[in-house]
C-alpha cells in the first residue's frame, strides 16, 4: 500500500549507494583482486536479503534494501566487468556481451519469480534469494583471477612476443594505459559517462516502474505484467550478442548513439500509445537497445583508457552514471503520484535521454596523456 514515490525513493537510494561505492570498489578490485571483493559482496548481499525478509516498517525497508544493493554492487557489475576487460582486448565487446547475457538470463526467470512470490510470499522469496546467493556466488568466485599473468597466461591467449593476428575492432584501441586522474582529464571520459547516464534514465525508470505502470495504468494482472517484463531479457539477450559482434567491427560511438534513439522512441510509444500494440513496439525497441548498448559502454572505455586502472576509471564514471539511475525512478514516481499517470514522467525522461545521442557522438578517442 505504499506510494510509488516512496518505492522510487528507495530505488534511488539503492542506485546512489551503488554509484558512490564505485570509486572505492574500483580501488579495492585493482588492489585486492575481484575474488575477494566478490566474496565480500556475496556475504553482504545474503545478509541483506535475510534482514529484508523481516521488514515490517518503512525505516527497516530503507535500511535493509540498500544493504542488499551494496552486496549486489560488490559482487556484480563493476567487479565482473573489470575482470573481463583485463582478460580480453581484441574481442572485448564480444566477451563483455557474453558476460552480459547473465543479466538477460536472470531476467528470464521473472515469470517464475512472480509465481513463487504469489505462492509463497515475498518474505520466503527473500530468504530463498539469500541461500541462492551463497550457493551460487561463493563457489563461482574461486574461478575469478584478476589478470592473465596471475596464471602465467596472456591477454586474449596470445603471446605478445609471437606474431599478432589483426585486430577486428573498427576504432582505435589505446596502447597507453591511462591512470584514473589522466582519464578524468579527457573530454571522452565525461561524454561517455554523460551518455551512459542518459541511457540509464530510461533503464532505471523501467526497472523501478514498468510493473507498476502495466498493472496500474494498463490494468494488467501481475502475472500478465510478469510475462511482458520477462520478454524483455529475450530481446536484451539478442541485443547483447549483436552488440558484441558489431562493437568489435564498427564504431562504438555510432552504435551507442543509435541505441539512444531506440530507447527514446520506445519510451514515447509506451507513454503515448494506446492498446497492446504500443507495448509490442516498446518491448523490442527498448530490449534490443538495452542489450546492444550494454557491452559497448565498457568496451569503449577500455579501448580508450586501457585496462590497468579500469576498475577505478569505471568507478569514478559511476558517480556520473548514478545521476541517471536516481533521477529516472524519482521523476517517474513523483509525477505519477502528482498526476495519477506515468505519461508526463515518461515523456520528460525520453526528452532528457535524447541528449545522449549528442554525448556519444562527441565522445571521440582521447589523445595520449603528456607524461613529460
Tab-separated table of C-alpha atoms in Angstrom:
chain	number	residue	atom	x	y	z
A	1	UNK	CA	0.000	0.000	0.000
A	2	UNK	CA	2.992	2.370	-0.089
A	3	UNK	CA	3.082	5.069	-2.790
A	4	UNK	CA	5.103	4.722	-5.996
A	5	UNK	CA	7.065	7.801	-4.920
A	6	UNK	CA	8.164	6.065	-1.730
A	7	UNK	CA	9.273	2.980	-3.645
A	8	UNK	CA	11.094	5.239	-6.124
A	9	UNK	CA	12.999	6.945	-3.296
A	10	UNK	CA	14.163	3.554	-2.013
A	11	UNK	CA	15.214	2.520	-5.510
A	12	UNK	CA	17.061	5.825	-5.946
A	13	UNK	CA	18.910	5.343	-2.641
A	14	UNK	CA	19.831	1.884	-3.861
A	15	UNK	CA	21.344	3.328	-7.033
A	16	UNK	CA	23.028	6.185	-5.143
A	17	UNK	CA	24.799	3.828	-2.773
A	18	UNK	CA	25.969	1.667	-5.656
A	19	UNK	CA	27.257	4.736	-7.502
A	20	UNK	CA	29.005	6.290	-4.516
A	21	UNK	CA	30.623	2.940	-3.816
A	22	UNK	CA	32.142	2.903	-7.322
A	23	UNK	CA	35.481	4.681	-6.734
A	24	UNK	CA	36.165	2.706	-3.538
A	25	UNK	CA	35.126	-0.543	-5.179
A	26	UNK	CA	37.323	0.166	-8.202
A	27	UNK	CA	40.294	0.743	-5.905
A	28	UNK	CA	39.508	-2.462	-3.984
A	29	UNK	CA	39.382	-4.509	-7.198
A	30	UNK	CA	42.653	-3.085	-8.501
A	31	UNK	CA	44.301	-3.521	-5.081
A	32	UNK	CA	42.943	-6.847	-3.789
A	33	UNK	CA	41.566	-8.529	-6.904
A	34	UNK	CA	37.991	-9.383	-7.915
A	35	UNK	CA	37.711	-12.668	-5.992
A	36	UNK	CA	37.952	-11.083	-2.552
A	37	UNK	CA	35.572	-8.248	-3.477
A	38	UNK	CA	33.032	-10.672	-4.963
A	39	UNK	CA	33.083	-12.865	-1.852
A	40	UNK	CA	32.551	-9.891	0.462
A	41	UNK	CA	29.670	-8.749	-1.729
A	42	UNK	CA	28.046	-12.188	-1.669
A	43	UNK	CA	28.094	-12.264	2.148
A	44	UNK	CA	26.649	-8.748	2.445
A	45	UNK	CA	24.010	-9.493	-0.198
A	46	UNK	CA	22.874	-12.685	1.535
A	47	UNK	CA	22.771	-10.971	4.925
A	48	UNK	CA	20.777	-8.112	3.441
A	49	UNK	CA	18.199	-10.497	1.992
A	50	UNK	CA	17.773	-12.265	5.328
A	51	UNK	CA	17.192	-8.938	7.079
A	52	UNK	CA	14.892	-7.773	4.281
A	53	UNK	CA	12.689	-10.816	4.914
A	54	UNK	CA	11.924	-9.370	8.361
A	55	UNK	CA	10.873	-5.873	7.198
A	56	UNK	CA	7.751	-4.564	8.972
A	57	UNK	CA	8.155	-0.782	8.680
A	58	UNK	CA	9.331	1.918	6.305
A	59	UNK	CA	12.548	2.613	8.203
A	60	UNK	CA	13.513	-1.059	8.006
A	61	UNK	CA	12.770	-1.052	4.283
A	62	UNK	CA	15.052	1.945	3.742
A	63	UNK	CA	17.792	0.342	5.837
A	64	UNK	CA	17.817	-3.243	4.530
A	65	UNK	CA	17.001	-2.673	0.849
A	66	UNK	CA	20.176	-0.588	0.278
A	67	UNK	CA	22.177	-3.214	2.187
A	68	UNK	CA	21.202	-5.738	-0.471
A	69	UNK	CA	22.208	-3.173	-3.095
A	70	UNK	CA	25.707	-2.815	-1.625
A	71	UNK	CA	26.181	-6.572	-1.806
A	72	UNK	CA	24.856	-6.673	-5.372
A	73	UNK	CA	27.263	-3.893	-6.355
A	74	UNK	CA	30.333	-5.540	-4.820
A	75	UNK	CA	29.509	-8.983	-6.231
A	76	UNK	CA	28.225	-7.789	-9.582
A	77	UNK	CA	28.710	-5.403	-12.452
A	78	UNK	CA	31.910	-3.466	-11.721
A	79	UNK	CA	33.782	-6.453	-10.274
A	80	UNK	CA	32.959	-8.818	-13.128
A	81	UNK	CA	33.349	-6.214	-15.886
A	82	UNK	CA	36.827	-5.257	-14.678
A	83	UNK	CA	37.860	-8.918	-14.722
A	84	UNK	CA	36.594	-9.445	-18.278
A	85	UNK	CA	38.321	-6.276	-19.506
A	86	UNK	CA	41.617	-7.436	-18.033
A	87	UNK	CA	41.446	-10.751	-19.900
A	88	UNK	CA	40.286	-9.614	-23.360
A	89	UNK	CA	41.220	-6.906	-25.825
A	90	UNK	CA	40.682	-7.884	-29.478
A	91	UNK	CA	37.245	-9.394	-28.919
A	92	UNK	CA	36.491	-7.321	-25.851
A	93	UNK	CA	32.984	-6.261	-26.900
A	94	UNK	CA	32.033	-9.875	-27.639
A	95	UNK	CA	33.480	-11.054	-24.316
A	96	UNK	CA	31.509	-8.381	-22.460
A	97	UNK	CA	28.389	-9.324	-24.420
A	98	UNK	CA	28.718	-12.976	-23.431
A	99	UNK	CA	29.235	-11.984	-19.805
A	100	UNK	CA	26.232	-9.648	-20.045
A	101	UNK	CA	23.949	-12.500	-21.009
A	102	UNK	CA	23.891	-13.332	-17.310
A	103	UNK	CA	21.706	-10.255	-16.765
A	104	UNK	CA	19.341	-11.351	-19.502
A	105	UNK	CA	19.167	-14.962	-18.317
A	106	UNK	CA	18.449	-13.698	-14.811
A	107	UNK	CA	15.625	-11.588	-16.203
A	108	UNK	CA	14.127	-14.617	-17.930
A	109	UNK	CA	13.174	-16.073	-14.549
A	110	UNK	CA	10.805	-13.153	-13.854
A	111	UNK	CA	7.617	-15.170	-14.574
A	112	UNK	CA	8.886	-17.948	-12.318
A	113	UNK	CA	9.761	-15.428	-9.622
A	114	UNK	CA	6.272	-13.908	-9.822
A	115	UNK	CA	4.779	-17.400	-9.446
A	116	UNK	CA	6.969	-18.049	-6.388
A	117	UNK	CA	6.042	-14.715	-4.782
A	118	UNK	CA	2.323	-15.277	-5.320
A	119	UNK	CA	2.521	-18.829	-3.953
A	120	UNK	CA	4.994	-18.486	-1.080
A	121	UNK	CA	5.214	-14.721	-0.407
A	122	UNK	CA	7.978	-12.166	-0.684
A	123	UNK	CA	9.496	-12.957	2.712
A	124	UNK	CA	10.120	-16.543	1.667
A	125	UNK	CA	11.464	-15.215	-1.650
A	126	UNK	CA	13.986	-13.018	0.161
A	127	UNK	CA	15.210	-15.924	2.291
A	128	UNK	CA	15.493	-18.176	-0.754
A	129	UNK	CA	17.461	-15.434	-2.527
A	130	UNK	CA	19.919	-15.330	0.383
A	131	UNK	CA	20.534	-19.061	0.105
A	132	UNK	CA	20.858	-18.909	-3.696
A	133	UNK	CA	23.363	-16.047	-3.395
A	134	UNK	CA	25.699	-18.058	-1.185
A	135	UNK	CA	25.283	-21.340	-3.066
A	136	UNK	CA	25.989	-19.759	-6.466
A	137	UNK	CA	28.374	-16.856	-5.877
A	138	UNK	CA	30.852	-18.237	-3.366
A	139	UNK	CA	31.845	-21.308	-5.461
A	140	UNK	CA	31.954	-19.240	-8.662
A	141	UNK	CA	34.239	-16.675	-7.028
A	142	UNK	CA	37.009	-19.287	-6.970
A	143	UNK	CA	37.450	-19.088	-10.761
A	144	UNK	CA	37.980	-15.304	-10.704
A	145	UNK	CA	41.568	-14.254	-11.343
A	146	UNK	CA	42.457	-10.606	-11.705
A	147	UNK	CA	44.765	-10.759	-14.727
A	148	UNK	CA	46.057	-13.497	-17.062
A	149	UNK	CA	49.596	-13.073	-15.786
A	150	UNK	CA	48.420	-14.344	-12.385
A	151	UNK	CA	48.152	-17.767	-14.055
A	152	UNK	CA	51.102	-17.350	-16.406
A	153	UNK	CA	48.790	-16.595	-19.352
A	154	UNK	CA	48.388	-13.680	-21.772
A	155	UNK	CA	45.617	-11.264	-22.723
A	156	UNK	CA	43.437	-12.861	-25.429
A	157	UNK	CA	45.558	-16.001	-25.066
A	158	UNK	CA	48.216	-14.604	-27.430
A	159	UNK	CA	51.892	-14.429	-26.523
A	160	UNK	CA	52.864	-10.759	-27.065
A	161	UNK	CA	56.266	-11.871	-28.431
A	162	UNK	CA	54.623	-14.014	-31.150
A	163	UNK	CA	53.153	-12.686	-34.434
A	164	UNK	CA	49.873	-10.976	-33.613
A	165	UNK	CA	46.621	-11.589	-35.507
A	166	UNK	CA	44.879	-8.469	-36.853
A	167	UNK	CA	42.540	-6.572	-34.592
A	168	UNK	CA	38.887	-6.791	-35.682
A	169	UNK	CA	37.941	-3.541	-33.996
A	170	UNK	CA	36.988	-0.531	-36.115
A	171	UNK	CA	38.028	2.019	-33.504
A	172	UNK	CA	41.441	2.755	-32.121
A	173	UNK	CA	42.469	0.710	-29.085
A	174	UNK	CA	44.838	2.767	-26.972
A	175	UNK	CA	48.308	1.366	-26.395
A	176	UNK	CA	48.581	3.679	-23.395
A	177	UNK	CA	47.019	2.660	-20.090
A	178	UNK	CA	45.614	5.836	-18.551
A	179	UNK	CA	45.609	6.375	-14.828
A	180	UNK	CA	42.290	7.387	-13.272
A	181	UNK	CA	43.379	11.020	-12.982
A	182	UNK	CA	44.536	11.086	-16.604
A	183	UNK	CA	41.220	9.652	-17.787
A	184	UNK	CA	39.283	12.202	-15.754
A	185	UNK	CA	41.142	14.978	-17.586
A	186	UNK	CA	39.823	13.869	-21.001
A	187	UNK	CA	36.674	15.010	-22.772
A	188	UNK	CA	35.929	11.416	-23.777
A	189	UNK	CA	35.564	10.279	-20.157
A	190	UNK	CA	32.864	12.852	-19.448
A	191	UNK	CA	30.909	12.423	-22.681
A	192	UNK	CA	30.855	8.631	-22.318
A	193	UNK	CA	29.739	8.986	-18.699
A	194	UNK	CA	27.026	11.503	-19.582
A	195	UNK	CA	25.791	9.346	-22.451
A	196	UNK	CA	25.665	6.307	-20.185
A	197	UNK	CA	23.825	8.390	-17.596
A	198	UNK	CA	21.083	9.381	-20.055
A	199	UNK	CA	20.638	5.745	-21.103
A	200	UNK	CA	20.116	4.713	-17.505
A	201	UNK	CA	17.463	7.401	-17.079
A	202	UNK	CA	15.315	5.129	-19.234
A	203	UNK	CA	16.571	1.764	-17.987
A	204	UNK	CA	16.288	2.587	-14.273
A	205	UNK	CA	12.816	4.110	-14.618
A	206	UNK	CA	11.667	0.947	-16.385
A	207	UNK	CA	13.261	-1.304	-13.762
A	208	UNK	CA	11.536	0.623	-10.983
A	209	UNK	CA	8.139	1.356	-12.554
A	210	UNK	CA	7.318	-0.848	-15.536
A	211	UNK	CA	5.485	-3.445	-13.416
A	212	UNK	CA	3.519	-0.709	-11.645
A	213	UNK	CA	2.732	1.028	-14.946
A	214	UNK	CA	1.453	-2.172	-16.558
A	215	UNK	CA	-0.705	-3.110	-13.578
A	216	UNK	CA	-1.958	0.353	-12.554
A	217	UNK	CA	-2.138	2.335	-15.813
A	218	UNK	CA	-2.739	-0.573	-18.176
A	219	UNK	CA	-4.843	-2.733	-15.882
A	220	UNK	CA	-2.829	-5.921	-16.348
A	221	UNK	CA	-2.632	-8.630	-13.732
A	222	UNK	CA	0.713	-9.154	-12.019
A	223	UNK	CA	1.198	-12.398	-13.942
A	224	UNK	CA	0.476	-10.693	-17.291
A	225	UNK	CA	2.913	-7.912	-16.428
A	226	UNK	CA	5.451	-10.568	-15.483
A	227	UNK	CA	5.247	-12.080	-18.953
A	228	UNK	CA	5.784	-8.672	-20.585
A	229	UNK	CA	8.758	-7.889	-18.336
A	230	UNK	CA	10.072	-11.422	-18.791
A	231	UNK	CA	10.086	-10.946	-22.565
A	232	UNK	CA	12.482	-8.004	-22.308
A	233	UNK	CA	15.512	-10.171	-21.402
A	234	UNK	CA	14.928	-12.297	-24.514
A	235	UNK	CA	15.329	-9.210	-26.688
A	236	UNK	CA	18.134	-7.982	-24.442
A	237	UNK	CA	19.912	-11.281	-24.994
A	238	UNK	CA	19.658	-10.882	-28.769
A	239	UNK	CA	20.937	-7.324	-28.437
A	240	UNK	CA	23.867	-8.458	-26.296
A	241	UNK	CA	25.227	-10.771	-28.972
A	242	UNK	CA	24.557	-8.208	-31.702
A	243	UNK	CA	26.417	-5.583	-29.660
A	244	UNK	CA	29.314	-7.960	-29.068
A	245	UNK	CA	29.792	-8.630	-32.768
A	246	UNK	CA	29.055	-5.117	-34.043
A	247	UNK	CA	31.137	-3.467	-31.325
A	248	UNK	CA	34.254	-5.330	-32.463
A	249	UNK	CA	33.748	-4.325	-36.113
A	250	UNK	CA	32.052	-0.909	-36.175
A	251	UNK	CA	32.318	2.439	-34.432
A	252	UNK	CA	31.039	2.033	-30.859
A	253	UNK	CA	30.119	5.725	-30.654
A	254	UNK	CA	27.702	5.497	-33.586
A	255	UNK	CA	26.208	2.252	-32.338
A	256	UNK	CA	25.656	3.759	-28.876
A	257	UNK	CA	24.020	6.853	-30.357
A	258	UNK	CA	21.683	4.629	-32.375
A	259	UNK	CA	20.718	2.741	-29.233
A	260	UNK	CA	19.756	6.016	-27.568
A	261	UNK	CA	17.421	6.835	-30.463
A	262	UNK	CA	15.771	3.445	-29.968
A	263	UNK	CA	15.434	3.969	-26.186
A	264	UNK	CA	13.738	7.329	-26.697
A	265	UNK	CA	11.291	6.127	-29.360
A	266	UNK	CA	10.394	3.081	-27.256
A	267	UNK	CA	9.609	5.169	-24.173
A	268	UNK	CA	7.478	7.628	-26.165
A	269	UNK	CA	5.450	4.738	-27.605
A	270	UNK	CA	4.946	3.365	-24.096
A	271	UNK	CA	3.876	6.765	-22.736
A	272	UNK	CA	1.524	7.843	-25.517
A	273	UNK	CA	0.496	4.685	-27.359
A	274	UNK	CA	-2.814	3.041	-26.631
A	275	UNK	CA	-3.642	-0.632	-26.716
A	276	UNK	CA	-1.404	-3.649	-26.695
A	277	UNK	CA	0.343	-2.603	-29.910
A	278	UNK	CA	2.235	0.158	-28.071
A	279	UNK	CA	3.685	-2.397	-25.651
A	280	UNK	CA	4.526	-4.699	-28.569
A	281	UNK	CA	6.521	-1.851	-30.156
A	282	UNK	CA	8.153	-0.838	-26.870
A	283	UNK	CA	9.495	-4.259	-25.874
A	284	UNK	CA	11.827	-4.931	-28.870
A	285	UNK	CA	12.949	-1.311	-29.249
A	286	UNK	CA	13.887	-0.998	-25.585
A	287	UNK	CA	15.076	-4.579	-25.052
A	288	UNK	CA	17.411	-4.762	-28.059
A	289	UNK	CA	18.822	-1.264	-27.440
A	290	UNK	CA	19.432	-2.126	-23.779
A	291	UNK	CA	21.255	-5.332	-24.663
A	292	UNK	CA	23.217	-3.960	-27.610
A	293	UNK	CA	24.399	-0.882	-25.739
A	294	UNK	CA	25.483	-2.800	-22.619
A	295	UNK	CA	28.813	-4.276	-23.781
A	296	UNK	CA	29.628	-1.121	-25.756
A	297	UNK	CA	29.680	1.040	-22.619
A	298	UNK	CA	32.537	-0.862	-21.029
A	299	UNK	CA	34.352	-1.814	-24.236
A	300	UNK	CA	34.673	1.792	-25.392
A	301	UNK	CA	36.094	2.843	-22.004
A	302	UNK	CA	38.645	0.032	-22.106
A	303	UNK	CA	39.525	0.818	-25.748
A	304	UNK	CA	40.141	4.459	-24.887
A	305	UNK	CA	41.821	4.192	-21.466
A	306	UNK	CA	43.348	0.700	-21.249
A	307	UNK	CA	42.855	-1.900	-18.539
A	308	UNK	CA	45.460	-1.176	-15.840
A	309	UNK	CA	43.274	1.303	-13.907
A	310	UNK	CA	39.970	0.293	-15.466
A	311	UNK	CA	38.299	-0.510	-12.148
A	312	UNK	CA	38.993	2.949	-10.748
A	313	UNK	CA	38.070	4.691	-14.013
A	314	UNK	CA	34.751	2.851	-14.204
A	315	UNK	CA	34.205	3.524	-10.511
A	316	UNK	CA	34.577	7.283	-10.965
A	317	UNK	CA	32.347	7.140	-14.025
A	318	UNK	CA	29.665	5.511	-11.878
A	319	UNK	CA	29.404	8.765	-9.889
A	320	UNK	CA	28.107	10.446	-13.054
A	321	UNK	CA	26.063	7.490	-14.258
A	322	UNK	CA	24.249	7.148	-10.922
A	323	UNK	CA	22.557	10.529	-11.503
A	324	UNK	CA	20.506	8.858	-14.241
A	325	UNK	CA	19.685	5.869	-12.066
A	326	UNK	CA	18.441	8.194	-9.310
A	327	UNK	CA	16.620	10.855	-11.333
A	328	UNK	CA	14.766	8.433	-13.631
A	329	UNK	CA	12.844	6.487	-10.950
A	330	UNK	CA	12.262	9.587	-8.769
A	331	UNK	CA	10.924	11.657	-11.654
A	332	UNK	CA	8.613	8.927	-12.910
A	333	UNK	CA	7.321	8.038	-9.426
A	334	UNK	CA	6.833	11.606	-8.207
A	335	UNK	CA	4.973	12.750	-11.326
A	336	UNK	CA	2.832	9.615	-11.257
A	337	UNK	CA	1.769	10.425	-7.685
A	338	UNK	CA	1.082	14.046	-8.673
A	339	UNK	CA	-0.798	13.436	-11.938
A	340	UNK	CA	-2.167	9.930	-11.483
A	341	UNK	CA	-0.365	8.747	-14.608
A	342	UNK	CA	3.123	7.884	-15.804
A	343	UNK	CA	2.638	9.682	-19.146
A	344	UNK	CA	4.227	13.026	-18.220
A	345	UNK	CA	7.143	11.470	-16.361
A	346	UNK	CA	7.984	9.037	-19.157
A	347	UNK	CA	7.783	11.863	-21.728
A	348	UNK	CA	10.182	14.097	-19.800
A	349	UNK	CA	12.601	11.192	-19.295
A	350	UNK	CA	12.520	10.486	-23.044
A	351	UNK	CA	13.356	14.136	-23.752
A	352	UNK	CA	16.288	14.099	-21.334
A	353	UNK	CA	17.534	10.783	-22.750
A	354	UNK	CA	17.593	12.197	-26.281
A	355	UNK	CA	20.642	14.293	-25.303
A	356	UNK	CA	22.578	11.031	-25.058
A	357	UNK	CA	22.759	10.872	-28.842
A	358	UNK	CA	24.923	14.003	-28.894
A	359	UNK	CA	27.019	12.905	-25.918
A	360	UNK	CA	28.052	9.647	-27.598
A	361	UNK	CA	28.771	11.297	-30.937
A	362	UNK	CA	31.091	13.770	-29.176
A	363	UNK	CA	32.974	11.014	-27.293
A	364	UNK	CA	35.890	10.786	-29.721
A	365	UNK	CA	39.090	8.877	-28.766
A	366	UNK	CA	41.357	10.852	-26.391
A	367	UNK	CA	44.919	11.818	-27.143
A	368	UNK	CA	47.577	10.001	-25.086
A	369	UNK	CA	48.441	11.822	-21.856
A	370	UNK	CA	51.526	14.027	-21.786
A	371	UNK	CA	53.816	12.430	-19.196
A	372	UNK	CA	56.883	14.541	-19.787
